[in-house]
Amino acid sequence: MTVVNIGQRIDGQYGELSPQEQRAADFILDHLSDLAVYNASELARLSGVSKATVSRLFRRLGFQDSAEVREHARALRSYGSPVGGPGASAGTPSRLAAHVEAEQENLRRMLVGVEDGRLDEASRLIASARHVLVIGMRNSYPLALHLREQLMQSRDRVTLGPVPGQSIGEDLAELGPRDAVVLFGFRRRAAGFAQLAQAIQRRGVPLVLIADSSARRHSDKATHWLECPIDSVSAFDSYAAAMSLVNLLATGAMGAHVRESRTRIAAITSAYEDLDELEVPW
Amino acid sequence: MTVVNIGQRIDGQYGELSPQEQRAADFILDHLSDLAVYNASELARLSGVSKATVSRLFRRLGFQDSAEVREHARALRSYGSPVGGPGASAGTPSRLAAHVEAEQENLRRMLVGVEDGRLDEASRLIASARHVLVIGMRNSYPLALHLREQLMQSRDRVTLGPVPGQSIGEDLAELGPRDAVVLFGFRRRAAGFAQLAQAIQRRGVPLVLIADSSARRHSDKATHWLECPIDSVSAFDSYAAAMSLVNLLATGAMGAHVRESRTRIAAITSAYEDLDELEVPW
DNA sequence: AGGCTGCTGAAACAGTTGTTTCATCTAGCT
DNA sequence: AGCTAGATGAAACAACTGTTTCAGCAGCCT
């Protein structure tokens, strides 16, 4: 069974629609991807017809009422691929597609939560801090590790904690207001996380906290709070969006850094060289 | 002038919000990118609070009424489209959008390169191997680390190499045709990569090779070749899609594994428990 | 011209949404 | 225990939304 979406329905009977109905239909077609955002009254107002006409149009298109259209529009909204009906979901391919769709949604959400300048501020902080300490435990550790490596491309004095056999306290003891800590705090945080965040705050060290929504309660201890979803259709959380955020942060820090450092050229060049570097012959 | 969006407003006073208000705020944060789609009643229903609470929350956040929130949500929604602000775009917002778009493209390509059964085969191999050795150096190391942690959720005998102070040769010496190696080989491979791959092949150990296109020349040494793009608009490669692939592989290995192991229930249960686990009190 | 048909928006109306009020409840305090 | 302050949802209500009715109107045929 193929789902016939509203755009197709309009195309199918555009000719039989009355002039005013066509006007409304035009507007709908022009805002298909946004449709869920408008209600029927607005549709009427924005397309310059009466509410009555919109109401009639929906009927004509085979919908029971405007609520049905709304519902339909929301189903459309999660587009990304005009994936087949839900029936096919049993098999492998759509399981993978669902996975990818979830990732894309995570990316979108990550972006929205970060694009209002937070990312830039955090980048600047990291770029200009005297010393940067990156902390991540358990599932957050690979992210911390990766961020540290990337930051090292454009600045020095970036350390990773905790180093085995040394407490974080020791790392922290050397930091002050002119330094910065990047703390990853994704779900399944180790015990002591709150104390750690608090200790950082008390020492007056600017803190960039990167975590999923479960860490909101700690966000007040951070000077910069970057929320990143890790939702997944599988039993494991997915850190793809987080990985993407790490890239953004490292990139941003490099960009911000170069403005105020004489190492600018060297930094950029070396990073780009890395990119283009030919494989070493073995 | 920075626009203070609703997400920031919530973060700014999350602590002062009442429990129910936090509940509603959580829902809003989780649907920031979608916010324009919901009206206040739905927000109330979906987040499990009364309409009154939602109404009060909006006030608390500095909005006149829900109409203002709606308007605000629509303004937010504008990302992704060429927002068009003439000079205003100053790079930042669309730079981020471009980044996310590149990530999504990587995800799609990763999926296409993997959904023809390769992933399933690799998963089954990993699930049924006697011993699994996961190897990743440099930029691939965080991925290897993460994969190892995830695989440990559903099976034992998963080791990570190389361990500092020990050569990979030693790890490898104990492996044979009934074991498996997962080798990450993303761009900027260390010298010796080719020899390593060859050594694995010669020992007859099944090899899952995960890397970007630059490693194609090594793909013939692998029994399972999973290509994953890491293209990025920035100076750094992005491992988001790779991270996503790791999730798929770990999930698949768990799924394949349970079919032939009595630890099935335990494995699934523990993984799901992790998911739902309440935060430990600190 | 007259009669017919279908399109249309104004208006009436029923249903829904969002705000405010109010009684109840809870936690903290004495 | 009694008291207080804040939190909360039910309910009342005002505002808005969407459907239906209805009268006007334009086009068309005879």
XYZ file of C-alpha atoms (C1' of nucleotides) in Angstrom:
624
model
C 0.000 0.000 0.000
C 1.455 3.286 -1.033
C 0.782 6.325 1.033
C -0.480 9.148 -1.128
C 0.740 12.357 0.372
C -0.979 15.660 0.205
C 1.309 17.001 -2.485
C 0.455 14.118 -4.737
C -3.223 14.480 -4.026
C -3.104 18.110 -5.010
C -1.222 17.353 -8.196
C -3.741 14.678 -9.026
C -6.755 16.954 -8.956
C -5.320 20.400 -9.338
C -7.342 20.889 -12.490
C -10.631 20.190 -10.782
C -9.978 22.594 -7.957
C -11.708 25.944 -7.953
C -9.617 29.091 -8.397
C -9.519 29.938 -4.722
C -8.826 26.362 -3.817
C -5.911 26.406 -6.212
C -4.627 29.467 -4.488
C -4.632 27.676 -1.177
C -3.200 24.549 -2.791
C -0.363 26.599 -4.214
C 0.543 27.810 -0.801
C 0.488 24.307 0.547
C 2.739 23.061 -2.205
C 5.134 25.900 -1.540
C 5.347 24.930 2.106
C 5.064 21.186 2.011
C 8.032 20.602 4.248
C 6.695 23.134 6.735
C 3.110 22.211 6.596
C 2.858 20.968 10.146
C 3.712 24.420 11.360
C 0.598 26.133 10.057
C -2.971 25.661 11.190
C -5.942 25.989 8.909
C -6.693 29.574 9.825
C -3.189 30.651 9.040
C -3.238 28.752 5.818
C -6.340 30.705 4.903
C -4.901 34.022 5.887
C -1.512 33.473 4.264
C -2.889 32.213 1.013
C -5.585 34.872 0.902
C -8.703 32.760 0.970
C -11.383 32.242 3.544
C -11.219 29.591 6.201
C -14.250 28.042 4.613
C -12.393 27.479 1.396
C -9.497 25.823 3.146
C -11.918 23.611 4.967
C -13.558 22.600 1.723
C -10.226 22.039 0.063
C -9.196 19.527 2.680
C -12.378 17.595 2.130
C -11.886 17.688 -1.559
C -8.437 16.225 -1.146
C -9.865 13.310 0.719
C -9.186 14.263 4.293
C -11.823 13.971 6.949
C -10.993 17.292 8.573
C -8.103 19.593 9.275
C -6.901 17.477 12.154
C -6.272 14.685 9.715
C -4.265 17.029 7.543
C -2.244 18.105 10.512
C -1.500 14.538 11.387
C -0.580 13.816 7.821
C 1.740 16.810 7.706
C 3.576 15.611 10.769
C 4.108 12.211 9.304
C 5.604 13.880 6.256
C 7.776 16.117 8.340
C 10.117 13.343 9.385
C 11.146 13.060 5.827
C 14.748 12.451 4.951
C 13.867 9.644 2.705
C 10.423 8.889 1.330
C 10.889 5.537 3.001
C 8.355 2.842 2.437
C 5.507 2.021 4.718
C 6.002 0.740 8.218
C 5.235 -2.781 7.126
C 8.670 -3.295 5.668
C 10.424 -2.525 8.909
C 10.904 -6.153 9.849
C 13.839 -6.628 7.540
C 17.400 -5.464 7.791
C 17.534 -2.597 5.331
C 14.965 -0.416 6.999
C 16.433 -1.132 10.393
C 19.568 0.497 9.109
C 17.616 3.308 7.543
C 15.890 3.929 10.838
C 19.234 4.040 12.515
C 20.538 6.621 10.097
C 17.387 8.633 10.428
C 17.806 8.729 14.178
C 21.367 9.918 13.708
C 20.259 12.685 11.442
C 17.677 13.786 13.912
C 20.349 13.849 16.602
C 22.512 15.998 14.385
C 19.698 18.427 13.764
C 18.941 18.708 17.423
C 22.568 19.125 18.299
C 22.822 21.949 15.825
C 19.770 23.800 17.053
C 21.014 23.651 20.607
C 24.376 25.048 19.736
C 24.066 27.492 16.882
C 22.943 30.440 18.923
C 26.489 31.442 19.623
C 27.237 28.953 22.358
C 29.537 27.008 20.159
C 31.443 30.100 19.163
C 31.818 31.201 22.737
C 33.035 27.813 23.823
C 35.459 27.736 20.909
C 36.865 31.091 21.824
C 37.272 30.068 25.406
C 39.134 26.947 24.443
C 41.302 28.821 22.007
C 42.293 31.518 24.433
C 42.639 29.560 27.654
C 46.108 29.236 29.045
C 45.725 25.565 29.683
C 42.925 23.225 28.636
C 42.021 20.081 30.516
C 39.752 17.635 28.711
C 37.924 15.139 30.871
C 35.771 12.188 29.866
C 35.109 8.906 31.574
C 33.517 5.670 30.483
C 31.584 6.203 27.278
C 32.733 9.780 27.146
C 36.372 8.839 27.181
C 36.823 8.186 23.463
C 35.285 11.556 22.728
C 37.578 13.299 25.166
C 40.539 11.547 23.687
C 39.597 12.559 20.200
C 38.936 16.161 21.118
C 42.272 16.378 22.790
C 44.060 15.102 19.726
C 42.257 17.555 17.493
C 42.891 20.508 19.762
C 46.556 19.659 19.808
C 46.586 20.501 16.122
C 46.077 24.161 16.801
C 47.367 24.789 20.294
C 49.511 23.279 22.987
C 48.854 22.775 26.669
C 45.917 20.489 26.204
C 45.886 17.634 28.657
C 43.599 14.703 29.081
C 42.365 13.567 32.431
C 42.189 11.480 34.380
C 45.442 9.774 33.662
C 45.483 6.337 35.242
C 47.232 6.413 38.557
C 46.614 10.078 39.070
C 43.544 11.722 40.465
C 41.808 14.471 38.645
C 42.338 16.615 41.660
C 45.996 16.847 40.807
C 45.268 18.004 37.281
C 42.814 20.465 38.580
C 45.071 21.863 41.250
C 47.094 23.715 38.692
C 44.188 25.392 36.966
C 42.603 28.761 37.537
C 40.277 31.299 35.948
C 42.495 31.766 32.927
C 42.402 28.090 32.053
C 39.516 25.951 30.877
C 38.074 22.512 31.386
C 36.086 20.600 28.795
C 34.060 17.975 30.597
C 32.127 15.282 28.788
C 29.263 13.952 30.858
C 27.196 11.600 28.772
C 24.762 9.192 30.305
C 26.210 6.639 32.690
C 28.410 9.114 34.382
C 30.758 7.797 36.977
C 30.034 8.450 40.607
C 31.625 11.675 41.686
C 30.691 13.549 38.585
C 28.782 16.203 40.461
C 31.601 16.780 42.919
C 34.002 17.080 40.049
C 31.879 19.673 38.301
C 31.464 21.532 41.533
C 35.159 21.472 42.276
C 35.855 22.972 38.890
C 33.284 25.648 39.466
C 34.631 26.473 42.886
C 38.128 26.891 41.577
C 36.761 29.452 39.161
C 37.878 27.522 36.117
C 35.632 28.123 33.092
C 33.853 24.891 32.269
C 32.542 23.646 28.946
C 30.119 20.834 29.688
C 29.209 18.548 26.817
C 26.544 15.975 27.551
C 23.121 14.638 26.759
C 19.917 15.853 28.347
C 20.355 13.680 31.395
C 23.071 16.035 32.569
C 20.898 19.120 32.598
C 20.898 19.176 36.316
C 24.600 19.874 36.216
C 24.426 22.562 33.594
C 24.390 25.354 36.141
C 27.907 24.449 37.141
C 29.129 25.072 33.628
C 29.955 28.383 32.047
C 29.251 26.836 28.662
C 26.689 24.108 28.296
C 26.508 22.217 25.026
C 23.752 19.655 24.891
C 24.035 16.849 22.407
C 21.523 14.030 21.935
C 22.691 10.420 21.782
C 19.374 8.740 21.070
C 19.445 5.602 19.094
C 17.106 2.940 17.842
C 19.396 0.264 19.216
C 20.287 -0.772 22.712
C 23.412 1.339 22.636
C 23.606 5.080 22.688
C 25.123 6.590 19.607
C 27.846 9.167 19.863
C 27.837 10.174 16.215
C 26.372 13.625 16.825
C 28.746 14.049 19.735
C 31.632 13.198 17.465
C 30.368 15.784 15.063
C 30.217 18.343 17.820
C 33.798 17.574 18.767
C 34.785 18.318 15.208
C 32.908 21.612 15.292
C 34.520 22.562 18.541
C 38.014 21.736 17.384
C 37.437 23.568 14.147
C 36.007 26.547 15.956
C 38.858 26.636 18.404
C 41.315 26.653 15.580
C 39.466 29.447 13.838
C 39.190 31.536 16.961
C 42.714 30.875 17.984
C 44.393 32.052 14.870
C 43.048 35.506 15.310
C 45.017 36.091 18.438
C 48.097 34.048 18.038
C 51.184 34.315 16.012
C 51.165 30.612 15.506
C 48.284 31.115 13.177
C 49.910 30.225 9.952
C 51.763 27.314 11.403
C 48.604 25.937 12.967
C 46.460 26.113 9.913
C 49.120 24.862 7.645
C 49.865 21.879 9.755
C 46.222 20.950 10.041
C 45.671 21.225 6.345
C 48.773 19.303 5.674
C 47.398 16.541 7.774
C 44.356 16.530 5.637
C 46.097 16.367 2.359
C 48.956 14.280 3.464
C 49.677 11.453 1.147
C 49.843 8.109 2.664
C 53.310 7.179 3.748
C 54.754 4.403 1.686
C 55.111 1.092 3.441
C 23.175 41.530 19.465
C 22.629 37.994 20.507
C 19.163 36.584 20.298
C 18.302 34.751 23.466
C 16.421 31.722 22.376
C 14.110 29.603 24.389
C 16.714 26.918 24.905
C 19.073 29.390 26.482
C 16.336 30.848 28.586
C 15.513 27.427 29.924
C 19.132 26.628 30.624
C 19.512 29.936 32.366
C 16.809 29.273 34.886
C 16.415 25.536 34.817
C 17.378 25.354 38.449
C 14.660 27.769 39.521
C 11.933 25.964 37.643
C 9.530 23.794 39.570
C 9.635 20.035 39.022
C 6.677 19.989 36.675
C 7.967 22.986 34.845
C 11.255 21.184 34.379
C 9.361 18.284 32.947
C 7.774 20.511 30.358
C 11.080 22.283 29.778
C 12.735 18.949 29.128
C 10.222 18.166 26.470
C 10.802 21.518 24.865
C 14.551 21.064 24.858
C 14.152 17.627 23.377
C 12.086 19.062 20.556
C 13.720 22.387 20.001
C 14.083 21.783 16.322
C 10.420 20.813 16.128
C 8.946 23.206 18.540
C 6.827 25.113 16.056
C 4.869 21.978 15.397
C 3.329 21.678 18.816
C 0.782 23.917 20.461
C 0.647 24.525 24.159
C -2.014 21.924 24.828
C -0.011 19.259 23.098
C 3.092 20.330 24.921
C 1.176 19.848 28.129
C -0.224 16.495 27.152
C 3.020 15.119 25.760
C 5.150 16.215 28.640
C 2.618 15.078 31.190
C 1.775 18.313 32.911
C -1.311 20.497 32.972
C -1.921 23.252 30.512
C -1.749 25.643 33.405
C 1.810 24.657 34.123
C 2.846 25.167 30.547
C 1.227 28.550 30.558
C 3.073 29.509 33.709
C 6.340 28.183 32.322
C 6.131 30.443 29.304
C 5.630 33.426 31.528
C 8.493 32.382 33.698
C 10.715 32.236 30.653
C 9.883 35.783 29.792
C 7.300 35.346 27.092
C 4.099 37.306 27.072
C 1.921 34.368 26.121
C 1.983 31.182 24.121
C 1.516 33.050 20.873
C 4.839 34.714 21.445
C 6.448 31.341 22.023
C 4.952 30.072 18.830
C 6.336 32.980 16.922
C 9.692 32.488 18.535
C 9.707 28.802 17.665
C 9.097 29.600 14.048
C 11.960 32.008 13.930
C 14.186 29.280 15.329
C 13.006 26.810 12.797
C 14.576 28.825 10.042
C 17.915 27.058 10.134
C 18.788 24.770 7.293
C 17.273 27.029 4.733
C 19.434 29.752 3.280
C 18.263 32.138 5.927
C 19.100 34.816 3.489
C 20.014 37.581 5.875
C 21.983 39.670 3.383
C 25.296 40.299 5.070
C 24.078 39.094 8.391
C 24.897 35.505 7.709
C 28.522 36.351 8.454
C 29.383 32.757 7.998
C 28.479 31.279 11.317
C 24.978 29.881 10.996
C 25.327 28.539 7.523
C 28.797 27.242 8.242
C 27.231 25.037 10.876
C 24.402 24.034 8.598
C 26.900 23.080 5.944
C 28.772 21.017 8.451
C 25.671 19.109 9.424
C 24.764 18.609 5.824
C 28.155 17.088 5.139
C 27.679 14.758 8.075
C 24.345 13.632 6.789
C 25.824 12.955 3.415
C 28.533 10.869 5.051
C 25.903 8.901 6.914
C 23.982 8.203 3.762
C 27.086 7.049 1.942
C 28.154 4.926 4.853
C 24.764 3.268 4.849
C 24.765 2.570 1.156
C 28.177 0.984 1.352
C 27.182 -1.322 4.125
C 23.581 -2.326 3.796
C 24.085 -5.035 1.214
C 24.662 -7.607 3.886
C 28.258 -6.732 4.680
C 27.350 -5.290 7.982
C 25.384 -8.357 8.956
C 28.174 -10.651 7.961
C 30.720 -8.652 9.876
C 28.396 -8.597 12.881
C 27.993 -12.344 12.800
C 31.701 -12.841 12.517
C 32.357 -10.646 15.503
C 29.638 -12.307 17.490
C 30.836 -15.831 16.840
C 34.595 -15.401 16.922
C 36.406 -17.028 19.796
C 38.473 -13.972 20.475
C 38.156 -10.479 19.001
C 41.063 -8.075 18.720
C 40.173 -4.461 17.977
C 42.944 -2.310 16.569
C 43.000 1.405 15.886
C 45.819 3.907 15.949
C 45.975 7.678 15.907
C 42.649 9.083 14.848
C 41.184 5.617 14.724
C 42.051 4.871 18.293
C 39.020 6.495 19.939
C 36.774 4.524 17.610
C 38.517 1.283 18.433
C 38.275 2.022 22.101
C 34.600 2.724 21.859
C 33.852 -0.346 19.801
C 35.656 -2.488 22.286
C 33.638 -1.096 25.168
C 30.393 -1.683 23.345
C 31.276 -5.201 22.313
C 32.100 -6.015 25.898
C 28.432 -5.497 26.651
C 27.459 -8.608 24.802
C 30.521 -10.856 24.803
C 33.843 -11.354 26.508
C 37.269 -11.886 25.041
C 37.467 -8.595 23.265
C 40.862 -6.981 23.528
C 42.185 -3.700 22.348
C 45.544 -3.363 20.704
C 48.121 -2.169 20.687
C 48.610 -1.879 24.393
C 51.458 0.499 25.169
C 54.649 -1.389 25.748
C 53.522 -4.391 23.858
C 53.718 -4.928 20.153
C 50.704 -5.935 18.183
C 52.607 -8.981 17.105
C 52.182 -10.407 20.562
C 48.431 -9.914 20.528
C 48.267 -11.408 17.125
C 50.382 -14.428 17.956
C 47.537 -15.991 19.868
C 44.949 -15.611 17.162
C 43.886 -18.025 14.468
C 41.113 -18.658 11.942
C 38.413 -18.965 14.608
C 39.156 -15.512 15.973
C 38.652 -12.129 14.395
C 40.352 -8.769 14.106
C 38.573 -5.471 13.648
C 41.034 -3.010 12.209
C 40.306 0.687 11.857
C 42.384 2.306 9.182
C 41.227 5.845 8.657
C 43.342 8.384 6.867
C 46.735 9.148 8.400
C 47.499 5.557 9.073
C 50.665 4.842 10.937
C 53.575 3.416 9.087
C 53.418 -0.329 9.150
C 49.720 -0.513 8.508
C 50.116 -2.568 5.385
C 52.404 -5.050 7.085
C 49.971 -5.364 9.909
C 47.081 -6.104 7.604
C 49.163 -8.572 5.732
C 50.291 -10.311 8.879
C 46.693 -10.754 9.933
C 45.819 -12.150 6.566
C 48.711 -14.566 6.559
C 47.770 -15.923 9.911
C 44.363 -16.710 8.482
C 42.538 -14.508 10.968
C 39.304 -13.087 9.570
C 39.679 -9.331 9.273
C 37.030 -6.626 9.398
C 38.575 -3.495 7.962
C 36.812 -0.214 8.667
C 38.220 2.820 6.940
C 37.659 5.630 4.507
C 38.194 5.368 0.781
C 41.908 6.042 1.057
C 42.327 2.525 2.418
C 40.787 0.815 -0.562
C 44.148 -0.433 -1.593
C 44.217 -2.529 1.557
C 40.733 -3.897 1.197
C 41.907 -7.077 -0.467
C 43.581 -8.139 2.749
C 40.280 -7.982 4.573
C 37.566 -10.598 4.634
C 35.059 -7.854 5.434
C 35.573 -4.378 4.111
C 33.380 -1.599 5.499
C 33.996 1.748 3.904
C 32.953 4.846 5.762
C 33.390 8.440 4.599
C 34.885 11.057 6.907
C 34.572 14.092 4.672
C 34.093 17.394 6.344
C 33.808 21.044 5.478
C 36.388 21.884 8.080
C 40.076 21.258 8.297
C 39.518 18.157 10.381
C 38.037 14.893 9.276
C 34.795 14.019 10.981
C 34.281 10.615 12.487
C 30.584 10.985 13.140
C 29.541 8.471 10.503
C 32.260 6.140 11.699
C 30.929 6.424 15.210
C 27.527 5.584 13.868
C 28.921 2.544 12.122
C 30.517 1.390 15.347
C 27.120 1.547 16.964
C 25.604 -0.488 14.147
C 28.329 -3.062 14.406
C 28.045 -3.419 18.157
C 24.281 -3.632 17.905
C 24.495 -6.167 15.141
C 27.008 -8.244 17.030
C 24.745 -8.310 20.011
C 21.803 -9.317 17.886
C 23.716 -12.035 16.080
C 25.350 -13.238 19.200
C 22.281 -13.850 21.229
C 21.048 -16.358 18.777
C 23.823 -18.729 19.596
C 24.637 -18.057 23.162
C 22.998 -18.754 26.404
C 24.090 -15.403 27.677
C 21.470 -13.924 25.455
C 19.056 -12.774 28.049
C 21.718 -11.514 30.329
C 23.369 -9.587 27.554
C 20.266 -7.897 26.319
C 18.998 -7.191 29.746
C 22.194 -5.619 30.870
C 22.459 -3.450 27.802
C 18.924 -2.249 28.171
C 19.417 -1.702 31.829
C 22.271 0.545 30.997
C 19.950 2.490 28.842
C 17.331 2.979 31.458
C 19.603 3.193 34.393
C 18.786 5.988 36.699
C 21.582 8.244 37.537
C 23.452 7.189 40.623
C 23.042 9.622 43.465
C 26.111 11.567 44.298
C -34.720 37.875 -19.415
C -35.101 33.930 -16.389
C -33.388 29.899 -14.392
C -29.714 27.002 -13.073
C -25.163 25.773 -11.223
C -21.255 26.174 -8.726
C -17.957 29.370 -6.250
C -17.321 32.302 -2.498
C -16.848 34.605 2.007
C -19.545 36.300 6.054
C -21.501 34.724 9.915
C -23.245 31.424 13.149
C -21.893 27.870 15.797
C -19.585 23.980 17.947
C -15.235 22.574 19.418
C -10.597 23.515 21.044
C -6.939 26.165 23.139
C -4.791 28.979 26.550
C -5.202 31.880 30.855
C -6.707 32.706 35.290
C -8.740 31.492 39.483
C -9.137 28.600 43.219
C -8.958 24.704 46.323
C -5.873 21.142 47.535
C -1.566 19.368 48.569
C 3.247 19.141 49.984
C 7.599 20.392 52.147
C 9.741 23.049 55.211
C 9.634 25.467 59.319
C 8.565 26.433 64.211
C 0.955 19.806 65.778
C 0.161 24.202 63.330
C 1.676 27.502 59.940
C 3.382 29.219 55.588
C 4.923 29.399 50.874
C 5.044 27.429 46.842
C 3.459 23.947 43.518
C -0.253 21.874 41.109
C -4.306 20.543 38.365
C -9.423 21.086 37.890
C -12.499 24.106 36.361
C -14.270 28.469 34.673
C -13.813 31.415 31.189
C -12.209 34.156 27.262
C -10.202 33.822 22.874
C -9.458 31.430 18.920
C -10.117 27.687 15.338
C -12.547 25.072 11.996
C -17.094 23.575 9.963
C -21.444 24.444 8.293
C -24.990 27.308 6.706
C -26.506 30.797 3.931
C -26.987 34.568 0.839
C -24.792 36.889 -2.925
C -22.876 36.500 -7.218
C -20.894 35.207 -11.719
C -21.132 32.335 -15.623
C -23.856 29.792 -18.627
C -27.693 27.877 -21.023
C -32.330 28.425 -23.020
